[in-house]
Amino acid sequence: MAEYRLAGGLIVTERVSSNLRIFNIAKRHVGSLLWSQDSELHGAKKKDKCAMFVYDVITEAGLTAPRQKPWFCGYSPASSSEWGNRRSEVIHACGCFYSVSIPMRGDIVAFPSNHGTTHCGIVTTGGHFIGTTNKRIVETKMPAHVKRVFWRYTGDVPTTDRLLEKY
């Protein structure tokens, strides 16, 4: 395992789990207004942006996120309904996620609904998850007595060299 010393004495080791990367980035966005319904992020004002949040966290971690058909801004993140479907062709086609029954932090969680919209977010600890609300990103308790679908990342994890190129 390689180590890199950055300015200020920070030491970065090369192989950090994908789940930990996803968790840490999601945690850093708690309180953000970027994915609120009032935000115009990705040109989608007055829309629930939970799937966009999940997509953006995964890609910010340097990982491969599922995409749907092309969209006006160049991509279309997998919808929350896709995350809520264990047999989703979109998620499986990505080749980087598999469905699990016991979640760990950094997994993707979706709450499928037979009526209305599905919601998704990032699993934390103690039955909580990080997700969007009308106003901001929050860490909150998962709803009780609701069906849940969990996905774990299993794709390639980029090397630290590739991630440090951004900085």
mmCIF file with all atom_site columns, C-alpha atoms in Angstrom, residues 18-30 35 49-61 63 65 83 97 103-111 119-132 137-142 149-153:
data_model
loop_
_atom_site.group_PDB
_atom_site.id
_atom_site.type_symbol
_atom_site.label_atom_id
_atom_site.label_alt_id
_atom_site.label_comp_id
_atom_site.label_asym_id
_atom_site.label_entity_id
_atom_site.label_seq_id
_atom_site.pdbx_PDB_ins_code
_atom_site.Cartn_x
_atom_site.Cartn_y
_atom_site.Cartn_z
_atom_site.occupancy
_atom_site.B_iso_or_equiv
_atom_site.pdbx_formal_charge
_atom_site.auth_seq_id
_atom_site.auth_comp_id
_atom_site.auth_asym_id
_atom_site.auth_atom_id
_atom_site.pdbx_PDB_model_num
ATOM 1  C CA . SER A 1 18  ? -15.049 2.600  -2.154  1.00 0.00 ? 18  SER A CA 1
ATOM 2  C CA . ASN A 1 19  ? -17.714 2.570  0.564   1.00 0.00 ? 19  ASN A CA 1
ATOM 3  C CA . LEU A 1 20  ? -15.587 4.764  2.807   1.00 0.00 ? 20  LEU A CA 1
ATOM 4  C CA . ARG A 1 21  ? -14.997 7.215  -0.052  1.00 0.00 ? 21  ARG A CA 1
ATOM 5  C CA . ILE A 1 22  ? -18.741 7.414  -0.754  1.00 0.00 ? 22  ILE A CA 1
ATOM 6  C CA . PHE A 1 23  ? -19.567 7.823  2.945   1.00 0.00 ? 23  PHE A CA 1
ATOM 7  C CA . ASN A 1 24  ? -16.940 10.526 3.572   1.00 0.00 ? 24  ASN A CA 1
ATOM 8  C CA . ILE A 1 25  ? -18.003 12.606 0.575   1.00 0.00 ? 25  ILE A CA 1
ATOM 9  C CA . ALA A 1 26  ? -21.709 12.323 1.437   1.00 0.00 ? 26  ALA A CA 1
ATOM 10 C CA . LYS A 1 27  ? -20.951 13.292 5.048   1.00 0.00 ? 27  LYS A CA 1
ATOM 11 C CA . ARG A 1 28  ? -19.036 16.358 3.842   1.00 0.00 ? 28  ARG A CA 1
ATOM 12 C CA . HIS A 1 29  ? -22.151 17.562 1.959   1.00 0.00 ? 29  HIS A CA 1
ATOM 13 C CA . VAL A 1 30  ? -24.509 17.448 4.981   1.00 0.00 ? 30  VAL A CA 1
ATOM 14 C CA . TRP A 1 35  ? -29.388 19.494 -4.143  1.00 0.00 ? 35  TRP A CA 1
ATOM 15 C CA . LYS A 1 49  ? -32.616 15.591 -6.621  1.00 0.00 ? 49  LYS A CA 1
ATOM 16 C CA . CYS A 1 50  ? -31.890 12.533 -4.457  1.00 0.00 ? 50  CYS A CA 1
ATOM 17 C CA . ALA A 1 51  ? -30.656 10.461 -7.420  1.00 0.00 ? 51  ALA A CA 1
ATOM 18 C CA . MET A 1 52  ? -28.531 13.376 -8.638  1.00 0.00 ? 52  MET A CA 1
ATOM 19 C CA . PHE A 1 53  ? -27.000 13.648 -5.163  1.00 0.00 ? 53  PHE A CA 1
ATOM 20 C CA . VAL A 1 54  ? -26.154 9.920  -5.161  1.00 0.00 ? 54  VAL A CA 1
ATOM 21 C CA . TYR A 1 55  ? -24.701 10.183 -8.677  1.00 0.00 ? 55  TYR A CA 1
ATOM 22 C CA . ASP A 1 56  ? -22.624 13.249 -7.817  1.00 0.00 ? 56  ASP A CA 1
ATOM 23 C CA . VAL A 1 57  ? -21.239 11.662 -4.617  1.00 0.00 ? 57  VAL A CA 1
ATOM 24 C CA . ILE A 1 58  ? -20.244 8.469  -6.456  1.00 0.00 ? 58  ILE A CA 1
ATOM 25 C CA . THR A 1 59  ? -18.523 10.373 -9.263  1.00 0.00 ? 59  THR A CA 1
ATOM 26 C CA . GLU A 1 60  ? -16.853 12.813 -6.834  1.00 0.00 ? 60  GLU A CA 1
ATOM 27 C CA . ALA A 1 61  ? -15.351 9.721  -5.180  1.00 0.00 ? 61  ALA A CA 1
ATOM 28 C CA . LEU A 1 63  ? -16.049 5.837  -8.982  1.00 0.00 ? 63  LEU A CA 1
ATOM 29 C CA . ALA A 1 65  ? -21.986 5.594  -11.395 1.00 0.00 ? 65  ALA A CA 1
ATOM 30 C CA . TRP A 1 83  ? -32.045 2.307  -7.298  1.00 0.00 ? 83  TRP A CA 1
ATOM 31 C CA . PHE A 1 97  ? -22.996 -2.416 -7.936  1.00 0.00 ? 97  PHE A CA 1
ATOM 32 C CA . PRO A 1 103 ? -26.094 -2.531 4.692   1.00 0.00 ? 103 PRO A CA 1
ATOM 33 C CA . MET A 1 104 ? -22.827 -0.920 5.668   1.00 0.00 ? 104 MET A CA 1
ATOM 34 C CA . ARG A 1 105 ? -21.895 2.751  5.587   1.00 0.00 ? 105 ARG A CA 1
ATOM 35 C CA . GLY A 1 106 ? -21.364 4.038  2.079   1.00 0.00 ? 106 GLY A CA 1
ATOM 36 C CA . ASP A 1 107 ? -23.942 1.713  0.515   1.00 0.00 ? 107 ASP A CA 1
ATOM 37 C CA . ILE A 1 108 ? -26.738 3.228  -1.566  1.00 0.00 ? 108 ILE A CA 1
ATOM 38 C CA . VAL A 1 109 ? -30.198 2.875  -0.032  1.00 0.00 ? 109 VAL A CA 1
ATOM 39 C CA . ALA A 1 110 ? -33.500 3.311  -1.843  1.00 0.00 ? 110 ALA A CA 1
ATOM 40 C CA . PHE A 1 111 ? -37.023 3.252  -0.469  1.00 0.00 ? 111 PHE A CA 1
ATOM 41 C CA . HIS A 1 119 ? -36.273 8.114  -2.522  1.00 0.00 ? 119 HIS A CA 1
ATOM 42 C CA . CYS A 1 120 ? -32.564 7.240  -2.256  1.00 0.00 ? 120 CYS A CA 1
ATOM 43 C CA . GLY A 1 121 ? -29.459 8.242  -0.323  1.00 0.00 ? 121 GLY A CA 1
ATOM 44 C CA . ILE A 1 122 ? -26.213 7.037  1.257   1.00 0.00 ? 122 ILE A CA 1
ATOM 45 C CA . VAL A 1 123 ? -26.166 4.693  4.285   1.00 0.00 ? 123 VAL A CA 1
ATOM 46 C CA . THR A 1 124 ? -24.350 5.969  7.402   1.00 0.00 ? 124 THR A CA 1
ATOM 47 C CA . THR A 1 125 ? -24.504 4.149  10.738  1.00 0.00 ? 125 THR A CA 1
ATOM 48 C CA . GLY A 1 126 ? -27.118 3.269  13.328  1.00 0.00 ? 126 GLY A CA 1
ATOM 49 C CA . GLY A 1 127 ? -29.985 2.988  10.844  1.00 0.00 ? 127 GLY A CA 1
ATOM 50 C CA . HIS A 1 128 ? -29.372 6.448  9.389   1.00 0.00 ? 128 HIS A CA 1
ATOM 51 C CA . PHE A 1 129 ? -28.750 7.723  5.879   1.00 0.00 ? 129 PHE A CA 1
ATOM 52 C CA . ILE A 1 130 ? -27.695 10.942 4.158   1.00 0.00 ? 130 ILE A CA 1
ATOM 53 C CA . GLY A 1 131 ? -30.122 12.274 1.605   1.00 0.00 ? 131 GLY A CA 1
ATOM 54 C CA . THR A 1 132 ? -31.923 15.251 0.149   1.00 0.00 ? 132 THR A CA 1
ATOM 55 C CA . ILE A 1 137 ? -28.751 17.552 2.577   1.00 0.00 ? 137 ILE A CA 1
ATOM 56 C CA . VAL A 1 138 ? -29.402 15.913 5.958   1.00 0.00 ? 138 VAL A CA 1
ATOM 57 C CA . GLU A 1 139 ? -28.433 12.825 7.899   1.00 0.00 ? 139 GLU A CA 1
ATOM 58 C CA . THR A 1 140 ? -31.600 11.253 9.226   1.00 0.00 ? 140 THR A CA 1
ATOM 59 C CA . LYS A 1 141 ? -33.057 7.975  10.452  1.00 0.00 ? 141 LYS A CA 1
ATOM 60 C CA . MET A 1 142 ? -34.251 5.555  7.780   1.00 0.00 ? 142 MET A CA 1
ATOM 61 C CA . VAL A 1 149 ? -33.073 -1.814 -1.263  1.00 0.00 ? 149 VAL A CA 1
ATOM 62 C CA . PHE A 1 150 ? -29.327 -1.597 -0.620  1.00 0.00 ? 150 PHE A CA 1
ATOM 63 C CA . TRP A 1 151 ? -26.554 -1.513 -3.226  1.00 0.00 ? 151 TRP A CA 1
ATOM 64 C CA . ARG A 1 152 ? -22.799 -1.909 -2.663  1.00 0.00 ? 152 ARG A CA 1
ATOM 65 C CA . TYR A 1 153 ? -20.080 -0.661 -4.980  1.00 0.00 ? 153 TYR A CA 1
#
